[in-house]
Tab-separated table of C-alpha atoms in Angstrom:
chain	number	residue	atom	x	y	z
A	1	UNK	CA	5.494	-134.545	-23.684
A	2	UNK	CA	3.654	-137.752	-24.712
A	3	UNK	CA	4.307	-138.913	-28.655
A	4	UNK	CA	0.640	-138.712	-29.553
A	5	UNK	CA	0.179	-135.185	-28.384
A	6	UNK	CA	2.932	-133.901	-29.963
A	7	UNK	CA	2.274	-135.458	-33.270
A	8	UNK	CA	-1.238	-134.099	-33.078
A	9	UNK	CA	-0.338	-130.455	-32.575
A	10	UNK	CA	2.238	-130.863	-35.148
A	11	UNK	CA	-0.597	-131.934	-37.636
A	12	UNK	CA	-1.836	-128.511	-36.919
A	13	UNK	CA	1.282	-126.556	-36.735
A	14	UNK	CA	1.926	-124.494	-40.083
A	15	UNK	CA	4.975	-123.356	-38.530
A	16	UNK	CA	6.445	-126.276	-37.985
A	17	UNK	CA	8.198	-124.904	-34.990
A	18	UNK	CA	9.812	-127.061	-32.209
A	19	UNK	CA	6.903	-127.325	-29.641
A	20	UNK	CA	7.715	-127.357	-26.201
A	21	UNK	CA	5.400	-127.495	-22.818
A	22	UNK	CA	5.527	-123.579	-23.081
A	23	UNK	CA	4.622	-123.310	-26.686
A	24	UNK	CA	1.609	-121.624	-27.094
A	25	UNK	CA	-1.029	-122.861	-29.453
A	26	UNK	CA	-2.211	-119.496	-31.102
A	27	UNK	CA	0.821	-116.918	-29.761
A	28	UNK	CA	3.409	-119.155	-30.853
A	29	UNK	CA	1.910	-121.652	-33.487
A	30	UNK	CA	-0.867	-119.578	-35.309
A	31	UNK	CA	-3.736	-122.228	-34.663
A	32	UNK	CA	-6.555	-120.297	-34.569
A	33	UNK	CA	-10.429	-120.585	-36.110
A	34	UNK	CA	-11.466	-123.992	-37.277
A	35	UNK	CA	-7.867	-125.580	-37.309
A	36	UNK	CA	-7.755	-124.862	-33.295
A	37	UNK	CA	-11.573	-126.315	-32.928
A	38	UNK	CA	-10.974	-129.479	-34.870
A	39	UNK	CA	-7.462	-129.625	-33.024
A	40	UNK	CA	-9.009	-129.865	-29.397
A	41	UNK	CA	-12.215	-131.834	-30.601
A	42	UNK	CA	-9.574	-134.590	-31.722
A	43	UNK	CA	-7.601	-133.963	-28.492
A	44	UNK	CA	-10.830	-134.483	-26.735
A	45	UNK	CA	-11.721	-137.419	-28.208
A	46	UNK	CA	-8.035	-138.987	-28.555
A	47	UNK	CA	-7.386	-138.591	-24.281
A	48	UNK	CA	-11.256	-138.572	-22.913
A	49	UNK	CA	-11.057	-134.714	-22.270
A	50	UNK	CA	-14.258	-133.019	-20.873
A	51	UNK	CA	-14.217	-129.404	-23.041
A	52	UNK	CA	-17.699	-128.321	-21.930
A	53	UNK	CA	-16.501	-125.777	-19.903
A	54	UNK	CA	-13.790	-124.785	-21.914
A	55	UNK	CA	-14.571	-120.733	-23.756
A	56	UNK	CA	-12.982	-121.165	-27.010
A	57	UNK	CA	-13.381	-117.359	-27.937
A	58	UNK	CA	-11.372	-116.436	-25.004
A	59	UNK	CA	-8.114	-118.532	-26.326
A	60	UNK	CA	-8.566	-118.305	-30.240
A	61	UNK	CA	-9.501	-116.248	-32.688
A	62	UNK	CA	-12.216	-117.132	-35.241
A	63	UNK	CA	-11.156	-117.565	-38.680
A	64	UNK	CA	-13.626	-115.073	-40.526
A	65	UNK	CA	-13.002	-111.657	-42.134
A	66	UNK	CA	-10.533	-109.465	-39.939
A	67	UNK	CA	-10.771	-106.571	-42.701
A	68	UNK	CA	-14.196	-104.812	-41.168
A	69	UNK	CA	-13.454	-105.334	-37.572
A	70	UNK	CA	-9.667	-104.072	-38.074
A	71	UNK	CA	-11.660	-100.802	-40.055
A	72	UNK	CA	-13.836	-100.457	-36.981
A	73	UNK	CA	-11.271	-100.393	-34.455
A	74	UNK	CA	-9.113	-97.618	-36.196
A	75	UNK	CA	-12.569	-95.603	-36.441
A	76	UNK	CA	-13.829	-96.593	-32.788
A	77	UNK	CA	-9.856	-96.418	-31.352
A	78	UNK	CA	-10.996	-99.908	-29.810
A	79	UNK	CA	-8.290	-101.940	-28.685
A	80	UNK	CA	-7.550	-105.524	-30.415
A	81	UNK	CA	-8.788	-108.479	-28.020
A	82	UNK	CA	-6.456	-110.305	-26.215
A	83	UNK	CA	-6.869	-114.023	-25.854
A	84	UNK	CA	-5.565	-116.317	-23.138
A	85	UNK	CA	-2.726	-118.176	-23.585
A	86	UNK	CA	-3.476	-122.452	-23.997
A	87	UNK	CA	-0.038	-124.122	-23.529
A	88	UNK	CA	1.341	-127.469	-24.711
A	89	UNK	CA	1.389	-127.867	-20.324
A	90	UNK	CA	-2.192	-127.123	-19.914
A	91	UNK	CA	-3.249	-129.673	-22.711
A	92	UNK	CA	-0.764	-132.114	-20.552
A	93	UNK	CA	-2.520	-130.835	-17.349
A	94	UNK	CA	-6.365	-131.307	-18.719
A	95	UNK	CA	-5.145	-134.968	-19.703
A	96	UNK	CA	-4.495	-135.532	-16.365
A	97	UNK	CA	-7.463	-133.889	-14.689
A	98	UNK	CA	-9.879	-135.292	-17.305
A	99	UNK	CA	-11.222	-131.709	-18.420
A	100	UNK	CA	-9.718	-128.658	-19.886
A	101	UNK	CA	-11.529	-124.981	-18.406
């Protein structure tokens, strides 16, 4: 993994767990909400990254209240959303290709 990178996701990493090319960005880290959007708009910027096409809400979480739509699931028996996995290897892989999707 290339110095820059790694130092970047550490930056967001309030874990501060070893990061690997597996290491998952909200399963494993707990980026999520605004930390994970300014963390790929400076990974954009930093390697020239297209993100246009990239569906945020489909790999994160946003950061607002969790209290009423927790209290609606339990009512509605509505499953929590699961979100996509973003790796450490598909940042790598989207720095390569020139976009991330």
């Amino acid at each position: 993994m290339e110095k820059e990178l790694r130092e970047l996701i550490e930056s967001y990493n309030p874990l501060k767990d070893a990061i690997g090319n597996r290491t998952r960005l909200y399963h494993d880290l707990n980026i999520y909400g605004d930390d994970a959007a300014e963390l790929l708009s400076r990974f954009s910027e930093l390697y020239g990254v297209d993100l246009s096409k990239f569906r945020f809400n489909d790999y994160f979480p946003n950061e607002g209240d969790w209290i009423l739509p927790s209290i609606l699931r339990l009512i509605t028996l509505k499953p929590s959303k699961t979100y996509k996995e973003l790796t450490v290897e598909n940042l790598e892989k989207a720095i390569e290709a020139g976009y991330l999707e």
